Each structure stands twice: as structure tokens, then as C-alpha cells.
Amino acid sequence: MIDAGNLAKTYGAKEILKDVTFSIPDGEIFGLIGPSGSGKSTLLRLLDLIEMPTAGTLSILGEDALSEKTRFRLRRRMAMLYQKPVIFNLSVYENVAMGMKYRKESQATIEGRVKEALDQIGLPEYARRSAKTLSGGEAQRVALARALVTDPEILFLDEPTANLDPLSAEKIEEIILRLNHDEGMTLVLSTHDMLQGQHLAGRIGVVMEGRIPQIGSTVEIFHKPATKNIARFVQVDNIFPGTITANQAGEASIDVGGTIFRAISPAQPGKDVNVLFRAEDVTIGTGEDPVTSARNVYQGRIKHLEPSGPFVRVIIDCGIDITALVTIRSAEDLNLGYGREVWISVKATAIHVIPLQE
Ligand code: ADP
Ligand code: MG
């Protein structure tokens, strides 16, 4: 449905996007996640054909999207929702009908389409309302109705809930999922919020400094980030540089400042690597002896406890500082506190090894 090959965009001498390559099949929700300033909005403007790339190829709905001839026609088959709703001081009906402005349709067709669009966003009674009176969440839904009124085959959403309260954001997310599930609409969504990426997207492309260094399922991106920067962005707490000291049948031993980790990796002795594992994958025990068959078991002392919603981040000094994430309830049950001696364990399969330079 969308095929981008080595897309690049420069503004003046500034290279904003470089070597961006991906494919999005029909009916997918594709998420672009990345920090602000990484190039997500610029990429969406290229895909929506509002701006031209400086280099690369782009095919959309089976047509060459960069040719003058197809461009105009393709634009009519796609729509975009922006982070800040653009709402005019008119009725909701007129705000939505504006999406049909340049299409020579009869009044009856337009009325029918506006009604359908208002149904799609769950505000069927709002046509006569003055748009001024809408809450932020409702205004964004009306802006979404304006995008939907032309019945687009591809919908782009640029951080659609970044300015909304959690409940309004949830409502927009529900509509997005419904458009995809019930109508098979292809959606491309950008967000700096990796949790939203996880809720919504089937696959994710990570945007970093104008490139897409990794594309994969949320599980792959969260547990097997391809680079240290991606690992940081998806909040992998435990990132340690080390050196492979042995590899036996695909089980590597990695020396991290004297602490040895075992991980499933083909990396060979002598190679410098980064060892990554999520705090959720660290188990804490408090008995005399570790009760586990896990490969990586260490003894340490709790150095810091940091509440985070219903969880607590526990930092344990085991020679190196290892972070574990446990529920507040289990922290209480285990009687975890500053200075407490504990065991921790991490399964070899939970440890991800990447080359040091990445
Ligand atoms: P994101 O949406 O991921 O926050 P953007 O695509 O908005 O990132 O911006 C990426 C980079 O491109 C930023 O450094 C931004 O300042 C720059 N940029 C965006 N638009 C323009 C423009 N029209 N002219 C010059 N620089 C731009
Ligand atoms: Mg942006």
C-alpha cells in the first residue's frame, strides 16, 4: 500500500530525513515512534504528499506517488489528522463538510457523508453545535470527522492525542482501532509515546535522527532493541557494556566489569557488546539461598527505591547497579527497603546482546 525507498528530505543544508525505507501493507496500523525532533511529522508530510522528498522513491496505492500526474489523484484518497485540531468558528456540520469543499458533490451527498463521519466519531447529535463550544477532545474528534468525510483509504495521524487528557485520548484511540478493525482502513500514526504505539500499532518503525533504524512488532522493539539509543528510548533500564569471554553452543558469557552474564547470543569471545535487559525481567528473592534455576543469579544490596505508579523501581548494587521493577504490593510482601540484602535473577533468554558500537 505504501512503499518508501531511501527517502530523504533536506531543508536548506539541514538533512532532516535520510535513507528511510519501509513498506506498509493494506489494512495495517503502522506506528512511527521516536523522540521529538526526530523527523516523524516531516515523514508524514512526505507520505501525505504535502511535501516532496529530496531523494528516494515512493509508491502509494500501487502508483508512483512522486509523479506530477498521480500526485493530485492520490492526495484525494488519503487524509491527515494533526496534533492540534484546526477548528473554525462555525457549526460542527460546516467544519466537517469543509473536508468535501473541493469535491463537486451534491448537497445531499455531502449531508450524507457528514452524518456518517459524525457517526464514526461517536458525535451523531453534534451537527448544529457551534464548534466554539467543544472540549479539546471533542474538537479533535470533529477534526477527525473532517478527515474521514472524504472516505480516505489511508489515514495519517500526527501525534493525534498529544494535547489531550487521558480519557479523550482513549476515545480517539478507540475510534482509530475501530476504523482499522471494522473498515479495514490503513493507518499511519506518529507518537512520541511508546505506550500509545504499543496500544495501537501492529508494527512500529522507530524514528531516530531522521532515520528508521528498526522496524518490528512492539515485542521486538521493547525486548530486542537494535541499538543503545532505541533501548534508552523504550526505557530499557539495564544497559551495560561488556566483553564476550566464551560461547558454548550459542550461550555466550559476557564480562561486565567482573560480573558475568549468560545470554543466548552468537557473539564470539573478544567481541565488545552491550548487554540489555528490562527491569521487568529481573526477579527479586529474599531467602538465605536463591530459589531459582535461572542462569544469572546475583547477590546485592538495595541502594534505592523509586515508586512509579503501581510499581517500584528497585536499584540493587550487585557490583554493578541492576534495576528491577516490582509491584508495590510485592515490594511490601518482600519487605524491600533501603540496605536490604537480596538475590536477583535474570533468565538468559531475557538478556539481549548487541554490538557495542550500536
Ligand atoms: P518530530 O515530528 O519527530 O518532532 P519534525 O519532523 O517536526 O520532528 O522535525 C524534524 C527536524 O526537522 C527538526 O529538527 C525540525 O526543527 C526540522 N524541521 C521541520 N520542519 C522544518 C522546516 N520547514 N524547515 C526547517 N527545518 C524543519
Ligand atoms: Mg511532530
Coordinates of C-alpha atoms and ligand atoms in Angstrom, one line a residue:
M1 CA 0.0 0.0 0.0
I2 CA 2.9 2.3 0.8
D3 CA 6.5 1.6 -0.3
A4 CA 9.1 4.1 0.6
G5 CA 12.7 3.6 -0.7
N6 CA 15.6 5.6 0.6
L7 CA 13.5 8.7 1.2
A8 CA 15.5 11.8 2.1
K9 CA 14.5 15.4 2.9
T10 CA 16.7 18.4 3.4
Y11 CA 15.7 21.9 4.3
G12 CA 18.5 24.1 3.1
A13 CA 21.7 22.5 4.2
K14 CA 19.9 20.6 7.0
E15 CA 19.3 16.9 6.5
I16 CA 16.1 16.0 8.2
L17 CA 15.4 12.6 6.8
K18 CA 17.9 10.1 5.3
D19 CA 17.6 6.6 3.8
V20 CA 14.1 6.0 5.1
T21 CA 12.9 2.6 3.7
F22 CA 9.8 0.7 4.7
S23 CA 6.6 -0.9 3.4
I24 CA 3.2 -0.8 4.9
P25 CA 0.7 -3.4 3.7
D26 CA -3.0 -2.8 3.2
G27 CA -5.1 -2.7 6.4
E28 CA -2.2 -2.2 8.8
I29 CA -1.8 0.2 11.7
F30 CA 1.8 1.3 11.4
G31 CA 3.3 3.4 14.2
L32 CA 6.2 5.8 13.9
I33 CA 7.7 6.3 17.3
G34 CA 10.6 8.5 18.2
P35 CA 11.7 11.4 20.3
S36 CA 10.5 14.9 19.3
G37 CA 12.6 16.4 16.5
S38 CA 13.4 13.0 15.1
G39 CA 11.5 13.6 11.8
K40 CA 8.1 12.0 12.3
S41 CA 6.0 14.9 11.2
T42 CA 8.3 15.6 8.2
L43 CA 8.0 12.0 7.1
L44 CA 4.1 12.1 7.4
R45 CA 4.1 15.2 5.3
L46 CA 6.1 13.4 2.6
L47 CA 3.7 10.4 2.8
D48 CA 0.6 12.6 2.6
L49 CA 2.2 14.3 -0.5
I50 CA 2.1 17.7 1.1
E51 CA 5.9 18.0 0.5
M52 CA 8.2 16.4 -1.9
P53 CA 11.3 14.3 -0.8
T54 CA 14.7 15.5 -1.9
A55 CA 15.6 11.9 -2.9
G56 CA 14.2 8.4 -2.9
T57 CA 11.2 6.6 -4.3
L58 CA 7.6 6.5 -3.0
S59 CA 4.8 4.3 -4.2
I60 CA 1.3 4.6 -2.8
L61 CA -1.8 2.5 -3.6
G62 CA 0.2 1.0 -6.4
E63 CA 1.1 4.2 -8.1
D64 CA 4.3 6.3 -8.3
A65 CA 3.4 9.0 -5.8
L66 CA 6.2 11.3 -6.9
S67 CA 4.9 11.8 -10.4
E68 CA 3.1 15.0 -11.1
K69 CA 0.3 13.1 -12.9
T70 CA -0.7 10.8 -10.0
R71 CA 0.0 13.1 -7.1
F72 CA -3.2 15.1 -7.1
R73 CA -5.4 12.0 -7.6
L74 CA -3.6 10.1 -4.8
R75 CA -4.0 13.0 -2.4
R76 CA -7.7 12.6 -2.6
R77 CA -7.5 9.0 -1.5
M78 CA -5.7 10.0 1.8
A79 CA -6.3 12.2 4.7
M80 CA -4.3 13.6 7.7
L81 CA -5.1 14.5 11.3
Y82 CA -2.8 16.8 13.0
Q83 CA -1.7 17.1 16.7
K84 CA -3.6 20.4 17.2
P85 CA -7.2 20.3 15.8
V86 CA -7.8 23.1 13.3
I87 CA -11.4 24.2 14.1
F88 CA -13.2 27.1 12.5
N89 CA -15.7 29.3 14.3
L90 CA -18.6 27.7 12.5
S91 CA -21.0 24.9 13.2
V92 CA -19.7 21.3 13.6
Y93 CA -21.5 20.5 10.4
E94 CA -19.7 23.2 8.5
N95 CA -16.4 22.2 10.0
V96 CA -16.8 18.6 8.8
A97 CA -18.3 19.5 5.4
M98 CA -15.2 21.6 4.8
G99 CA -13.3 18.3 4.0
M100 CA -15.6 18.0 0.9
K101 CA -15.0 21.6 -0.2
Y102 CA -13.1 20.9 -3.4
R103 CA -15.1 17.9 -4.4
K104 CA -18.0 18.6 -6.7
E105 CA -20.6 16.6 -4.8
S106 CA -24.3 17.3 -4.5
Q107 CA -25.6 18.9 -1.3
A108 CA -27.4 15.6 -0.5
T109 CA -24.2 13.6 -0.8
I110 CA -22.3 16.0 1.4
E111 CA -25.0 15.8 4.0
G112 CA -25.0 12.0 4.0
R113 CA -21.2 11.9 4.2
V114 CA -21.1 14.4 7.1
K115 CA -23.7 12.4 9.0
E116 CA -21.7 9.2 8.5
A117 CA -18.5 10.9 9.6
L118 CA -20.2 12.2 12.8
D119 CA -21.4 8.7 13.5
Q120 CA -17.9 7.3 13.0
I121 CA -16.5 9.6 15.7
G122 CA -19.4 9.0 18.0
L123 CA -20.9 12.5 18.0
P124 CA -24.0 12.0 15.9
E125 CA -26.0 14.7 17.6
Y126 CA -23.4 17.5 17.2
A127 CA -24.1 18.8 13.7
R128 CA -25.8 22.0 14.8
R129 CA -23.4 22.7 17.7
S130 CA -21.1 25.7 17.4
A131 CA -17.6 24.4 17.2
K132 CA -16.5 27.0 19.7
T133 CA -18.3 25.2 22.5
L134 CA -16.4 21.9 22.0
S135 CA -14.0 20.5 24.6
G136 CA -10.4 19.7 23.4
G137 CA -11.2 16.1 22.9
E138 CA -14.4 16.8 21.0
A139 CA -12.7 19.3 18.8
Q140 CA -10.1 16.7 17.9
R141 CA -12.9 14.2 17.1
V142 CA -14.5 16.8 14.8
A143 CA -11.2 17.4 13.1
L144 CA -11.0 13.6 12.6
A145 CA -14.6 13.6 11.1
R146 CA -13.4 16.2 8.6
A147 CA -10.6 13.8 7.6
L148 CA -13.0 10.9 7.4
V149 CA -15.7 12.7 5.4
T150 CA -13.9 12.0 2.1
D151 CA -13.7 8.3 2.9
P152 CA -9.9 8.0 2.7
E153 CA -8.2 4.7 2.0
I154 CA -5.1 5.8 4.1
L155 CA -5.3 8.0 7.2
F156 CA -2.3 9.6 8.6
L157 CA -2.4 10.8 12.3
D158 CA 0.4 13.0 13.6
E159 CA 0.5 12.7 17.4
P160 CA -3.3 12.7 17.4
T161 CA -3.6 12.6 21.2
A162 CA -0.6 14.5 22.4
N163 CA -2.6 17.5 23.6
L164 CA -5.5 15.6 25.1
D165 CA -6.4 14.4 28.6
P166 CA -6.2 10.6 29.1
L167 CA -9.9 9.9 28.7
S168 CA -10.2 12.0 25.5
A169 CA -7.1 10.2 24.2
E170 CA -8.6 6.9 25.0
K171 CA -11.7 7.8 23.0
I172 CA -9.6 8.8 19.9
E173 CA -7.6 5.5 20.3
E174 CA -10.9 3.5 20.3
I175 CA -12.1 5.3 17.1
I176 CA -8.7 4.6 15.5
L177 CA -8.9 0.9 16.3
R178 CA -12.5 0.7 15.1
L179 CA -11.6 2.3 11.8
N180 CA -9.0 -0.3 11.3
H181 CA -10.8 -3.4 12.5
D182 CA -14.3 -2.6 11.1
E183 CA -13.5 -0.7 7.9
G184 CA -10.0 -2.1 7.2
M185 CA -8.6 1.4 6.9
T186 CA -4.8 1.6 6.7
L187 CA -3.5 4.0 9.3
V188 CA -0.1 5.5 9.8
L189 CA 0.3 7.1 13.2
S190 CA 3.2 9.0 14.8
T191 CA 3.7 9.3 18.5
H192 CA 6.5 10.1 21.0
D193 CA 4.6 7.9 23.4
M194 CA 5.8 4.4 23.1
L195 CA 2.8 3.1 25.1
Q196 CA 0.4 4.5 22.6
G197 CA 2.5 2.8 19.9
Q198 CA 2.1 -0.4 21.8
H199 CA -1.7 0.0 22.3
L200 CA -2.4 0.8 18.6
A201 CA 0.2 -0.3 16.2
G202 CA 0.6 -3.7 14.6
R203 CA 4.1 -2.8 13.6
I204 CA 6.4 0.0 14.7
G205 CA 9.1 1.9 12.9
V206 CA 11.5 3.7 15.3
V207 CA 12.4 7.1 14.0
M208 CA 15.8 8.4 15.3
E209 CA 17.7 11.4 14.0
G210 CA 15.9 11.2 10.6
R211 CA 16.4 7.5 10.0
I212 CA 14.4 4.4 10.8
P213 CA 17.0 2.1 12.5
Q214 CA 14.4 -0.6 13.4
I215 CA 11.0 -1.9 12.3
G216 CA 9.2 -4.6 14.1
S217 CA 6.4 -5.7 16.4
T218 CA 6.2 -3.9 19.7
V219 CA 7.5 -7.0 21.5
E220 CA 10.6 -7.0 19.3
I221 CA 11.2 -3.3 19.8
F222 CA 10.7 -3.4 23.6
H223 CA 12.7 -6.6 24.2
K224 CA 15.2 -6.6 21.4
P225 CA 16.0 -3.0 20.6
A226 CA 18.6 -2.9 17.8
T227 CA 20.7 0.0 19.2
K228 CA 21.5 1.5 22.5
N229 CA 19.6 4.7 21.6
I230 CA 16.5 2.7 20.9
A231 CA 16.9 0.8 24.1
R232 CA 17.1 4.1 26.0
F233 CA 14.0 5.4 24.2
V234 CA 11.9 2.3 25.0
Q235 CA 13.1 2.6 28.6
V236 CA 15.4 -0.4 29.0
D237 CA 16.8 0.3 32.4
N238 CA 19.7 -2.2 32.4
I239 CA 22.3 -1.4 29.7
F240 CA 25.9 -2.5 30.4
P241 CA 29.0 -2.5 28.2
G242 CA 30.9 -5.8 28.4
T243 CA 33.1 -8.3 26.5
I244 CA 32.3 -11.8 25.4
T245 CA 34.5 -14.3 27.2
A246 CA 33.1 -17.6 26.0
N247 CA 30.4 -19.0 23.8
Q248 CA 29.2 -22.6 24.2
A249 CA 26.6 -23.7 21.7
G250 CA 25.1 -20.3 21.4
E251 CA 25.2 -19.4 25.1
A252 CA 27.5 -16.5 25.5
S253 CA 29.3 -15.4 28.7
I254 CA 29.7 -11.7 29.0
D255 CA 32.1 -10.0 31.5
V256 CA 30.6 -6.7 32.7
G257 CA 33.2 -5.2 35.0
G258 CA 33.7 -8.5 36.8
T259 CA 30.1 -9.6 36.8
I260 CA 29.4 -12.4 34.4
F261 CA 26.1 -12.6 32.4
R262 CA 24.9 -15.6 30.4
A263 CA 22.8 -14.8 27.3
I264 CA 21.6 -16.5 24.2
S265 CA 23.8 -14.9 21.5
P266 CA 26.0 -16.0 18.7
A267 CA 28.6 -13.3 19.7
Q268 CA 32.1 -14.7 19.8
P269 CA 34.9 -14.3 22.5
G270 CA 36.7 -11.0 22.4
K271 CA 33.7 -9.1 21.0
D272 CA 32.7 -5.9 22.8
V273 CA 29.0 -5.7 23.3
N274 CA 26.1 -4.0 25.2
V275 CA 24.1 -6.2 27.5
L276 CA 20.4 -5.2 27.7
F277 CA 17.6 -6.4 29.8
R278 CA 14.3 -4.8 31.1
A279 CA 13.7 -4.2 34.7
E280 CA 10.5 -6.2 34.5
D281 CA 12.6 -9.3 33.7
V282 CA 14.6 -9.1 36.9
T283 CA 13.2 -11.2 39.8
I284 CA 14.0 -10.4 43.4
G285 CA 14.3 -13.0 46.2
T286 CA 14.9 -12.5 49.9
G287 CA 15.7 -16.0 51.3
E288 CA 19.0 -17.4 52.5
D289 CA 19.6 -19.1 49.2
P290 CA 18.4 -18.2 45.7
V291 CA 15.4 -20.4 44.9
T292 CA 15.7 -20.4 41.1
S293 CA 17.1 -22.3 38.3
A294 CA 17.8 -19.1 36.3
R295 CA 21.2 -18.7 34.8
N296 CA 22.1 -15.3 36.1
V297 CA 21.8 -15.1 39.9
Y298 CA 23.5 -12.3 41.9
Q299 CA 23.5 -11.2 45.4
G300 CA 23.3 -7.5 46.2
R301 CA 22.1 -4.7 48.5
I302 CA 19.2 -2.4 47.8
K303 CA 20.5 1.1 47.1
H304 CA 17.4 3.0 46.1
L305 CA 13.7 2.6 45.7
E306 CA 11.7 4.7 43.3
P307 CA 7.9 4.5 43.2
S308 CA 6.4 4.6 39.7
G309 CA 2.6 4.3 39.6
P310 CA 1.6 0.9 41.0
F311 CA 5.3 -0.3 40.6
V312 CA 8.5 0.4 42.3
R313 CA 11.9 0.6 40.6
V314 CA 14.4 -1.1 42.9
I315 CA 18.1 -0.4 42.3
I316 CA 20.3 -3.2 43.6
D317 CA 24.1 -2.9 44.0
C318 CA 25.5 -6.2 42.8
G319 CA 28.9 -4.9 41.9
I320 CA 27.0 -3.2 39.1
D321 CA 23.7 -1.4 39.7
I322 CA 20.9 -3.6 38.4
T323 CA 17.3 -2.2 38.2
A324 CA 14.3 -4.4 38.9
L325 CA 10.6 -3.4 38.6
V326 CA 8.2 -5.0 41.0
T327 CA 4.6 -4.1 42.1
I328 CA 4.2 -2.0 45.2
R329 CA 2.4 -5.0 46.7
S330 CA 5.2 -7.4 46.1
A331 CA 7.7 -4.8 47.4
E332 CA 5.7 -4.8 50.6
D333 CA 5.3 -8.5 50.8
L334 CA 9.1 -9.0 50.3
N335 CA 9.7 -6.2 52.8
L336 CA 12.1 -4.5 50.4
G337 CA 13.8 -1.5 51.9
Y338 CA 17.0 0.5 51.7
G339 CA 20.1 -1.5 52.6
R340 CA 18.3 -4.9 52.4
E341 CA 20.3 -7.9 51.1
V342 CA 18.6 -9.6 48.3
W343 CA 19.0 -12.1 45.5
I344 CA 18.2 -11.2 42.0
S345 CA 17.9 -13.4 38.9
V346 CA 17.5 -12.8 35.2
K347 CA 16.9 -15.6 32.6
A348 CA 19.5 -16.0 29.9
T349 CA 16.6 -15.7 27.3
A350 CA 15.7 -12.2 28.7
I351 CA 19.1 -10.8 28.0
H352 CA 19.6 -9.1 24.6
V353 CA 23.2 -8.6 23.3
I354 CA 24.0 -6.0 20.7
P355 CA 27.4 -4.9 19.3
L356 CA 29.0 -2.1 21.4
Q357 CA 29.2 0.5 18.7
E358 CA 25.4 0.4 18.1
Ligands
ADP1 P1 9.1 15.3 15.0 O1 7.7 15.3 14.4 O2 9.6 13.9 15.2 O3 9.1 16.0 16.3 P2 9.8 17.0 12.8 O4 9.6 16.3 11.6 O5 8.8 18.0 13.2 O6 10.1 16.0 14.0 O7 11.2 17.8 12.8 C1 12.4 17.2 12.5 C2 13.5 18.2 12.3 O8 13.3 19.0 11.2 C3 13.6 19.2 13.5 O9 14.9 19.4 13.8 C4 12.9 20.4 12.9 O10 13.4 21.6 13.5 C5 13.3 20.3 11.5 N1 12.3 21.0 10.6 C6 11.0 20.6 10.5 N2 10.3 21.3 9.5 C7 11.2 22.2 9.0 C8 11.2 23.3 8.1 N3 10.1 23.6 7.4 N4 12.4 24.0 7.8 C9 13.5 23.7 8.5 N5 13.6 22.7 9.5 C10 12.5 22.0 9.7
MG2 MG 5.9 16.1 15.1

